[in-house]
Each structure stands twice: as structure tokens, then as C-alpha cells.
mmCIF file of C-alpha atoms in Angstrom:
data_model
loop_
_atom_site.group_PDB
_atom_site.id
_atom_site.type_symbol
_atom_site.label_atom_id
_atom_site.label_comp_id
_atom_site.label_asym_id
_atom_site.label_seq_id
_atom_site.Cartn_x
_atom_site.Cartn_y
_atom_site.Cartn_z
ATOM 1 C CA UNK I 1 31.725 85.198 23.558
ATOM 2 C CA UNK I 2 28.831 83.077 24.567
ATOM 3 C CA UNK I 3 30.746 79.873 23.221
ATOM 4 C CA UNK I 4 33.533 80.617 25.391
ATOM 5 C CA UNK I 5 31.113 81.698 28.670
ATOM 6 C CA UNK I 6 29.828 77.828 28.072
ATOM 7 C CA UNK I 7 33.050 76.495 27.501
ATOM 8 C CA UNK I 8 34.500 78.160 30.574
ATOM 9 C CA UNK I 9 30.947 77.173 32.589
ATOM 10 C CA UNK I 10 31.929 73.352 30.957
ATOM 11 C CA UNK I 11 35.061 72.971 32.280
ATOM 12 C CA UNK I 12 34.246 74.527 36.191
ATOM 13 C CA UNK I 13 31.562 72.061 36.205
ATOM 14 C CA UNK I 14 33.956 68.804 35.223
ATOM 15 C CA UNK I 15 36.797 69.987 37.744
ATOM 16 C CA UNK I 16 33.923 69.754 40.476
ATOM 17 C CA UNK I 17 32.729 66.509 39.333
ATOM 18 C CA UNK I 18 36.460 65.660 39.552
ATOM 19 C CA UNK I 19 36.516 66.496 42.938
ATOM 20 C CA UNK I 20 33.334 64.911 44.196
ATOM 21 C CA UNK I 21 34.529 61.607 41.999
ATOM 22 C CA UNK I 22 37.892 61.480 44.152
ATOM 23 C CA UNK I 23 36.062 62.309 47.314
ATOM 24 C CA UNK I 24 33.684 59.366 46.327
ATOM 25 C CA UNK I 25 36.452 57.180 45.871
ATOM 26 C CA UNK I 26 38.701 57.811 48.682
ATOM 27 C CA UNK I 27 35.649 57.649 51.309
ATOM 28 C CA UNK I 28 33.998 53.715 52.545
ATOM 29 C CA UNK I 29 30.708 55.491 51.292
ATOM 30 C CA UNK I 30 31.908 55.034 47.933
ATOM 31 C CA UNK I 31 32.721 51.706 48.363
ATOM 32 C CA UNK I 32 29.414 50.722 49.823
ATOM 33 C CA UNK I 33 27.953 52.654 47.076
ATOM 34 C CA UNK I 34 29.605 50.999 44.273
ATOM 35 C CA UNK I 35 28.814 47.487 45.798
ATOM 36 C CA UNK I 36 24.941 48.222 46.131
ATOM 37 C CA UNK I 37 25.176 49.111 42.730
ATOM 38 C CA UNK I 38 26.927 46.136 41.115
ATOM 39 C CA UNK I 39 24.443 43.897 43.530
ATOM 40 C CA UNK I 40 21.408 45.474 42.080
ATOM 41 C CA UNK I 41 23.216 45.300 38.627
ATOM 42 C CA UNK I 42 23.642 41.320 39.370
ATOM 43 C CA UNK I 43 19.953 41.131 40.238
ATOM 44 C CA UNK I 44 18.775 42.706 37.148
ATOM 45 C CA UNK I 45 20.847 40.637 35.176
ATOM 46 C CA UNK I 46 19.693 37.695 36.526
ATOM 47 C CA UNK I 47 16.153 39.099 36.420
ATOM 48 C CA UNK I 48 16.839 39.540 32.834
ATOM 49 C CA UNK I 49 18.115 35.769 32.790
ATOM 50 C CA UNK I 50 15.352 34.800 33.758
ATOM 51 C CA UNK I 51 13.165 36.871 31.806
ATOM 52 C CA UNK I 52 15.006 35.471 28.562
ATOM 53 C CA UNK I 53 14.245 31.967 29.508
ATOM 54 C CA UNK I 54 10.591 32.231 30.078
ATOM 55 C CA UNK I 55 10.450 34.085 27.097
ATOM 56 C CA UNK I 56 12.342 31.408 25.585
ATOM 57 C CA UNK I 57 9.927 28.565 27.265
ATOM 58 C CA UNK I 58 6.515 30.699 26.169
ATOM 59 C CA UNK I 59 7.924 31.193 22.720
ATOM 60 C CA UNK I 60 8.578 27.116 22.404
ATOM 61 C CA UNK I 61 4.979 26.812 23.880
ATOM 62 C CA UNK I 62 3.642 29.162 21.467
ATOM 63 C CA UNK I 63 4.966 27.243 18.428
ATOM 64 C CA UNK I 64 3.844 23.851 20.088
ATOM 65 C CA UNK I 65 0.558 25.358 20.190
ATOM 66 C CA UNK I 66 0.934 26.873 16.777
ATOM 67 C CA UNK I 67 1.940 23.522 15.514
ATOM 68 C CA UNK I 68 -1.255 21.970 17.528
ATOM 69 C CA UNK I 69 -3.394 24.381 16.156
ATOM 70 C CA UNK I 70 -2.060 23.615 12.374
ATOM 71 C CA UNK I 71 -2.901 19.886 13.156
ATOM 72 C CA UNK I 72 -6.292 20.543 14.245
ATOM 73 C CA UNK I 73 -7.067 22.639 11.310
ATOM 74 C CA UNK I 74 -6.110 19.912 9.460
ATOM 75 C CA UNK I 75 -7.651 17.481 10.818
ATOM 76 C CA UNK I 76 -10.636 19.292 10.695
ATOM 77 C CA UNK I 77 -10.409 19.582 6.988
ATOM 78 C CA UNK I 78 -9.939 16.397 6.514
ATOM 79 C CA UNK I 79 -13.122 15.499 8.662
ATOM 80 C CA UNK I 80 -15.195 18.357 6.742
ATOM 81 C CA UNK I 81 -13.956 16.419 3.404
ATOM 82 C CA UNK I 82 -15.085 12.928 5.214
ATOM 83 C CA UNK I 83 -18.294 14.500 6.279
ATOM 84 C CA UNK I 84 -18.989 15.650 1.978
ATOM 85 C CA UNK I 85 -17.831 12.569 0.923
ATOM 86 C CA UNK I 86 -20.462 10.620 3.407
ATOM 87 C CA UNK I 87 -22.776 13.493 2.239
ATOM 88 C CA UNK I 88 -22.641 12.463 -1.303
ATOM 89 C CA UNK I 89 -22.015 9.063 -1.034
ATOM 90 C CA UNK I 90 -25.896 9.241 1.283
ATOM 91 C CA UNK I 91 -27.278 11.298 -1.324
ATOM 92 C CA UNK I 92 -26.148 8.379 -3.948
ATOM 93 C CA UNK I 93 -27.299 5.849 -1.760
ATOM 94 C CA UNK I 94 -30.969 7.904 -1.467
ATOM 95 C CA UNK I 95 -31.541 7.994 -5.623
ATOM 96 C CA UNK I 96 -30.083 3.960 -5.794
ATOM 97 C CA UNK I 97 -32.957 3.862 -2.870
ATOM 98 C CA UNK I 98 -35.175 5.532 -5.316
ATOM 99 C CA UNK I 99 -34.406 3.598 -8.340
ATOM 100 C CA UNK I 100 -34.812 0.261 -6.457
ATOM 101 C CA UNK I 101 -38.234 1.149 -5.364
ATOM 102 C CA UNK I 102 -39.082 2.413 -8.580
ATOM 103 C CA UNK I 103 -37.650 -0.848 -10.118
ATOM 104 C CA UNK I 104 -39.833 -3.160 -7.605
ATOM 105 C CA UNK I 105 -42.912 -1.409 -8.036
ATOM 106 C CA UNK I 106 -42.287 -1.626 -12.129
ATOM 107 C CA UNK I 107 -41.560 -5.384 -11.651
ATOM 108 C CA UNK I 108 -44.514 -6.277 -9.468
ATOM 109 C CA UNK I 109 -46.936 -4.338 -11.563
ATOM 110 C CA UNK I 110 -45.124 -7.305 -14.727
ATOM 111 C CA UNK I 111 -45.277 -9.730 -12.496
ATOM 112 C CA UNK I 112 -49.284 -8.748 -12.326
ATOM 113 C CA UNK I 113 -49.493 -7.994 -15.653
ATOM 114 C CA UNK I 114 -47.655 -11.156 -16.529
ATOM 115 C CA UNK I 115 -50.123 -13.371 -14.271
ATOM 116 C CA UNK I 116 -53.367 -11.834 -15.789
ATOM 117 C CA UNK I 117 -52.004 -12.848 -18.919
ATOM 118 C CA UNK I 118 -51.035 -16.370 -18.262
ATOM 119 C CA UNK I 119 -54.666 -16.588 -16.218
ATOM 120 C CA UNK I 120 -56.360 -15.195 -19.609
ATOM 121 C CA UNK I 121 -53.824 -17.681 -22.149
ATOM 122 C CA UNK I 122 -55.149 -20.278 -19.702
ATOM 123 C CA UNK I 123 -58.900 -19.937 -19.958
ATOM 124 C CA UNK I 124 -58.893 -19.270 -23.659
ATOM 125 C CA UNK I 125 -56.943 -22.242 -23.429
ATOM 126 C CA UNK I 126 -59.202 -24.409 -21.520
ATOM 127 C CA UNK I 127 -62.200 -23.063 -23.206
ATOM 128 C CA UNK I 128 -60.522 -23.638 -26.418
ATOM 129 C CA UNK I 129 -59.852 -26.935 -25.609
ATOM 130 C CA UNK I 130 -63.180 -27.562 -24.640
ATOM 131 C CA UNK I 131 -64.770 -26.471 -27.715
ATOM 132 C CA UNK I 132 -62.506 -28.894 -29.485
ATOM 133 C CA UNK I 133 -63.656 -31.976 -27.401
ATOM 134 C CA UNK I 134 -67.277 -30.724 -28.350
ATOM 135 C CA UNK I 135 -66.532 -30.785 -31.977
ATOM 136 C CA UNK I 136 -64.477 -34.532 -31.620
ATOM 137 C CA UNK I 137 -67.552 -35.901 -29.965
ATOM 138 C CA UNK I 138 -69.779 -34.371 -32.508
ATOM 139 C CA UNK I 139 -67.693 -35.681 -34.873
ATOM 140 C CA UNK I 140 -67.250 -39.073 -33.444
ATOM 141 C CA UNK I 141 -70.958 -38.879 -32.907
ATOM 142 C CA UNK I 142 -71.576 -38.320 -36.916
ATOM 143 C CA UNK I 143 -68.858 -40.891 -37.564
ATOM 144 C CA UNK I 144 -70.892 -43.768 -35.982
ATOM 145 C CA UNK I 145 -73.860 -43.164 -37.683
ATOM 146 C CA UNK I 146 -71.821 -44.011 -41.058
ATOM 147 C CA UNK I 147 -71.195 -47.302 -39.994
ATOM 148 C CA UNK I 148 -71.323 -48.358 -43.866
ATOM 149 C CA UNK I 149 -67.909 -46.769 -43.895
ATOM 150 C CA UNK I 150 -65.815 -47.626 -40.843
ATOM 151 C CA UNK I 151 -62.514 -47.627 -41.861
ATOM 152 C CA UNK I 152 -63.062 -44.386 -44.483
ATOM 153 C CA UNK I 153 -62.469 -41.705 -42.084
ATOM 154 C CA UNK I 154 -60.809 -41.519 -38.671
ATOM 155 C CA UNK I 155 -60.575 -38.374 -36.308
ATOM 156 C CA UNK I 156 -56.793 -38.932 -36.191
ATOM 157 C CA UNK I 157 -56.578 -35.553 -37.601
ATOM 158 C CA UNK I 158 -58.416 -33.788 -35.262
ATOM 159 C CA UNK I 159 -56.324 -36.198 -32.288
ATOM 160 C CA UNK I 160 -53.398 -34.575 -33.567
ATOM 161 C CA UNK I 161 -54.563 -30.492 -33.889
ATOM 162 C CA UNK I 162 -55.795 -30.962 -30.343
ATOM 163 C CA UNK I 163 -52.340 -32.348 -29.086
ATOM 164 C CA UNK I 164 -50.500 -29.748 -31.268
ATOM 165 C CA UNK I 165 -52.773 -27.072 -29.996
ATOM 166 C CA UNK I 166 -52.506 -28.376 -26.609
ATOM 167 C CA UNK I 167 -48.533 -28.731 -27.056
ATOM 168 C CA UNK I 168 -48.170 -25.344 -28.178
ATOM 169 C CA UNK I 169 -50.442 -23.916 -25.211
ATOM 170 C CA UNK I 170 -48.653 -25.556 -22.501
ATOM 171 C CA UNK I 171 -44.867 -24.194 -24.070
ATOM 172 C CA UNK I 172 -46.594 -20.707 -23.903
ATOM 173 C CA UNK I 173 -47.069 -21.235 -20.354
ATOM 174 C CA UNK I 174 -44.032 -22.920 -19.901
ATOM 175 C CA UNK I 175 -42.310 -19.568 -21.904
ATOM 176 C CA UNK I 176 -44.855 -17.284 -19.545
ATOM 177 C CA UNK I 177 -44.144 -18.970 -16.402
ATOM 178 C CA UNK I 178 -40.222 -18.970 -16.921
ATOM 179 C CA UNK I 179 -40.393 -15.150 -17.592
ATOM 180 C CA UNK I 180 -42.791 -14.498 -14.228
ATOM 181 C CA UNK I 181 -39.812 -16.983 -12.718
ATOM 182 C CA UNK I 182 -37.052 -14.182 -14.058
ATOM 183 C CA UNK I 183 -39.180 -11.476 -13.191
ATOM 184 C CA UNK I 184 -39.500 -13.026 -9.439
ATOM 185 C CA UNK I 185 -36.299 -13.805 -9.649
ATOM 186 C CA UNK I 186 -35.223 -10.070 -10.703
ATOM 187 C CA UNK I 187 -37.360 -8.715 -7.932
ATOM 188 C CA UNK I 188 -35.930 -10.816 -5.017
ATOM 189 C CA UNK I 189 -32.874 -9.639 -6.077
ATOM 190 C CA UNK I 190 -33.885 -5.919 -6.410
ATOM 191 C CA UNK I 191 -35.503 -6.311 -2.701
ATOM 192 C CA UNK I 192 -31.640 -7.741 -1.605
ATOM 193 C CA UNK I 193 -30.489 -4.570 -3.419
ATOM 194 C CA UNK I 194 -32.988 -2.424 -1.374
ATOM 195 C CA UNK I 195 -32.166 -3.854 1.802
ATOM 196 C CA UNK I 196 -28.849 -3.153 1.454
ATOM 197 C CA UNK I 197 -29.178 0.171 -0.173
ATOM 198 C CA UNK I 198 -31.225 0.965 3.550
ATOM 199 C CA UNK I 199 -27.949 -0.496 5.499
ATOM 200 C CA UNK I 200 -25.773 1.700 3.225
ATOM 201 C CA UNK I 201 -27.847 4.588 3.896
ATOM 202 C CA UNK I 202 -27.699 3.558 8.089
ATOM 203 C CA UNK I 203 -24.467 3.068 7.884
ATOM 204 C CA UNK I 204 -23.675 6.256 6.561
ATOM 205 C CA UNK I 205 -25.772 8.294 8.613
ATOM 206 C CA UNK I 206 -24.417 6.725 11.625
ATOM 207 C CA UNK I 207 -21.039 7.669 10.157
ATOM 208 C CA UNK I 208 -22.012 11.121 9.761
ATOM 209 C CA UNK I 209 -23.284 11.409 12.665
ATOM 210 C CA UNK I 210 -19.414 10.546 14.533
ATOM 211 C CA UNK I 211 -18.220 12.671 12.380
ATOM 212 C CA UNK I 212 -19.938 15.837 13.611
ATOM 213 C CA UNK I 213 -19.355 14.559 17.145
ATOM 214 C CA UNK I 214 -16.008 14.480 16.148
ATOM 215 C CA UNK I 215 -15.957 17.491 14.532
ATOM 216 C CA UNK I 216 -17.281 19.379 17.062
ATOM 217 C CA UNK I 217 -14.610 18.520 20.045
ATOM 218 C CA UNK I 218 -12.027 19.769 17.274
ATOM 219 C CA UNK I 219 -13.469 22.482 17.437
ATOM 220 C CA UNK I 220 -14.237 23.089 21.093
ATOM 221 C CA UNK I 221 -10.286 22.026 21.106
ATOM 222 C CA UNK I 222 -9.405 24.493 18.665
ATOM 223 C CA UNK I 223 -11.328 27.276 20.809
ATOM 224 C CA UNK I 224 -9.441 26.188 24.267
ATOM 225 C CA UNK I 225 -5.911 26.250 21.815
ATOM 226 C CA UNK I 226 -6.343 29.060 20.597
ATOM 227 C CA UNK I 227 -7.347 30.978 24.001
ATOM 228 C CA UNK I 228 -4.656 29.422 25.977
ATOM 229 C CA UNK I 229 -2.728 30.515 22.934
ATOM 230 C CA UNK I 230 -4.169 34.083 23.487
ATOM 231 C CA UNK I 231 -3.807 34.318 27.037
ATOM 232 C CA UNK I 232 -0.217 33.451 26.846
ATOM 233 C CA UNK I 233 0.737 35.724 24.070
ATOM 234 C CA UNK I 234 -1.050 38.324 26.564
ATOM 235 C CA UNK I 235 1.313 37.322 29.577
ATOM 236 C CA UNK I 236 4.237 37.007 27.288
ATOM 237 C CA UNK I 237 3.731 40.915 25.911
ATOM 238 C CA UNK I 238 3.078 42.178 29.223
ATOM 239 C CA UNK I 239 6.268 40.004 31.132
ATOM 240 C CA UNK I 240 8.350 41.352 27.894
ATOM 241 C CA UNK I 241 6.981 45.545 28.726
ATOM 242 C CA UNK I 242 7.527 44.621 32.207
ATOM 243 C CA UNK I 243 11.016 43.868 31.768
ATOM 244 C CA UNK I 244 11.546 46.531 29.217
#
């Protein structure tokens, strides 16, 4: 019974829609209506339009900035691997610094070393030498008072020690004053090596150093991206609930 109350109750109901429809229709009212309505139907379509293509536009802009953004990162990885690899090439500049100083103080305190020696070679030398020109002299002197034997003895012998002696002597200090040559030799070129070690080292602070600056407007750029980013995903969302 209650299903056919509602039925009944269904059907009164659609006969006076009916009759308010074709009243609707057959009045100007209608008509004036029904235009209103498709005009404000038009405008929301074309609000909708237009809604679309911004969203289309901010959603290109988005993955230009998203794209952007990528490249940055990237670029600032790459810059973070530059700034290591100056890093560790400074830090192997530093110990080649380090072993070059170590290696010119060893080969001054030689080339000291080596000079002492040659001054000490040298006076034994000379004093050595001098002792032998006392005993020739003596010698000579003994000689003449033999003058019954002239021709027996000569200090040929002794001549020829001395000039051996002498000989030998002076190709020590030949052999000690070619090795102090090497050993200058070895340290002007360990002081080149220093020097540029220290220009290395410049350089690659000075590297470092554009590097950070570098570094550092990536990442102020990044920060500006990636709020403009923000802010336009923010309009975006609220233009797309707006529309909604």
C-alpha cells in the first residue's frame, strides 16, 4: 500500500511538472530563460577554456622548471665533484710541498756536510803536503852532505809519491766537487720543483675558490627555482579548486 501511495504521489507530481514545462515553453519567459542559461553555459565553457589552457601553460612551465631544476642539480654535482677533485689534487700538491722542503733541507745539510769534508780533505791535504816538502828538503839537505856519492841516490822517488799523492788528492776533490756540483745541481732543481709546487697550490686555491662562488649562485638559483616552482604549483592548485 505504501508503494502504491508513492507511486500514485510520483506520478501527480510529473503531470504537474508537465504542465509547468509546457507553460514554460509556450510563454517568452521561457525563452528568455533558456537563452540566459545557454549564455552563462557559453561563459563557463569558455571560462573552462581558458582554465584548461593556463593549466596547460603552468603545467609546461612546471616541467621547464623541473627540467631547470634537474640541470642545476647537476651541475651542482658536477661542481661539488670539481671542488673534491681540486680538494685532493691541493692536498697532493701540500705533501709534494712537504717532500720538496724536506728534500732541500736534506740536500743543503749534504751540500754542508759535503763542503766540511772537502775543507777537511783539503787541509790534511795541504798539511800533508807540507810535511812531505819538509822531509824532501831534509832529505835533499842529507843528500848534499854525501857529496862523495852524487849520482848514488836521487829523490826521484820521493818527486814521484808527492805528485802521485798530490794527483790522487786533487781527483778526490775533483770527485768531491762534482758531487757538491750534482747536489747543487739537484737542489736548484728541487727549489724549481718548490716554486712550482707553490703555483700549483695558488692555482688551485684560486680555483676553489670560483668554484664555491660558483657554487653558491647555483644554489641561490636553485632556491629562487624551486620557490617560483612552489608558488606556481600553489596558484595552479588553487586556479584548478577554483574552477572545480
Amino acid at each position: 500500500e505504501a508503494y502504491l501511495a508513492r507511486v500514485k504521489f510520483l506520478e501527480e507530481e510529473n503531470e504537474v511538472l508537465r504542465a509547468e514545462i509546457q507553460s514554460a515553453k509556450g510563454s517568452p519567459a521561457g525563452d528568455s530563460w533558456r537563452a540566459k542559461y545557454e549564455e552563462e553555459l557559453r561563459a563557463l565553457r569558455d571560462a573552462l577554456d581558458h582554465a584548461f589552457r593556463e593549466k596547460c601553460t603552468a603545467e609546461l612551465a612546471r616541467d621547464n622548471l623541473y627540467e631547470e631544476v634537474q640541470q642545476v642539480r647537476s651541475r651542482c654535482q658536477k661542481e661539488q665533484a670539481a671542488r673534491e677533485e681540486a680538494k685532493k689534487q691541493l692536498s697532493l700538491s701540500r705533501k709534494e710541498l712537504e717532500e720538496e722542503r724536506r728534500a732541500q733541507i736534506w740536500l743543503k745539510e749534504r751540500a754542508v756536510q759535503l763542503e766540511k769534508e772537502v775543507e777537511a780533505l783539503l787541509e790534511v791535504h795541504e798539511e800533508e803536503k807540507a810535511g812531505l816538502d819538509q822531509e824532501i828538503a831534509s832529505f835533499s839537505q842529507s843528500l848534499e852532505s854525501f857529496r862523495c856519492a852524487p849520482v848514488a841516490f836521487q829523490p826521484v822517488e820521493v818527486e814521484d809519491y808527492s805528485k802521485r799523492l798530490s794527483e790522487i788528492w786533487k781527483g778526490a776533490v775533483e770527485t768531491y766537487k762534482t758531487e757538491v756540483s750534482q747536489l747543487e745541481g739537484s737542489l736548484c732543481q728541487a727549489k724549481e720543483n718548490l716554486w712550482k709546487a707553490v703555483e700549483d697550490n695558488q692555482q688551485s686555491q684560486l680555483q676553489l675558490q670560483h668554484l664555491e662562488k660558483d657554487l653558491a649562485g647555483l644554489k641561490a638559483r636553485k632556491e629562487m627555482l624551486e620557490e617560483s616552482l612552489a608558488r606556481q604549483w600553489q596558484e595552479q592548485r588553487g586556479e584548478a579548486e577554483k574552477f572545480q
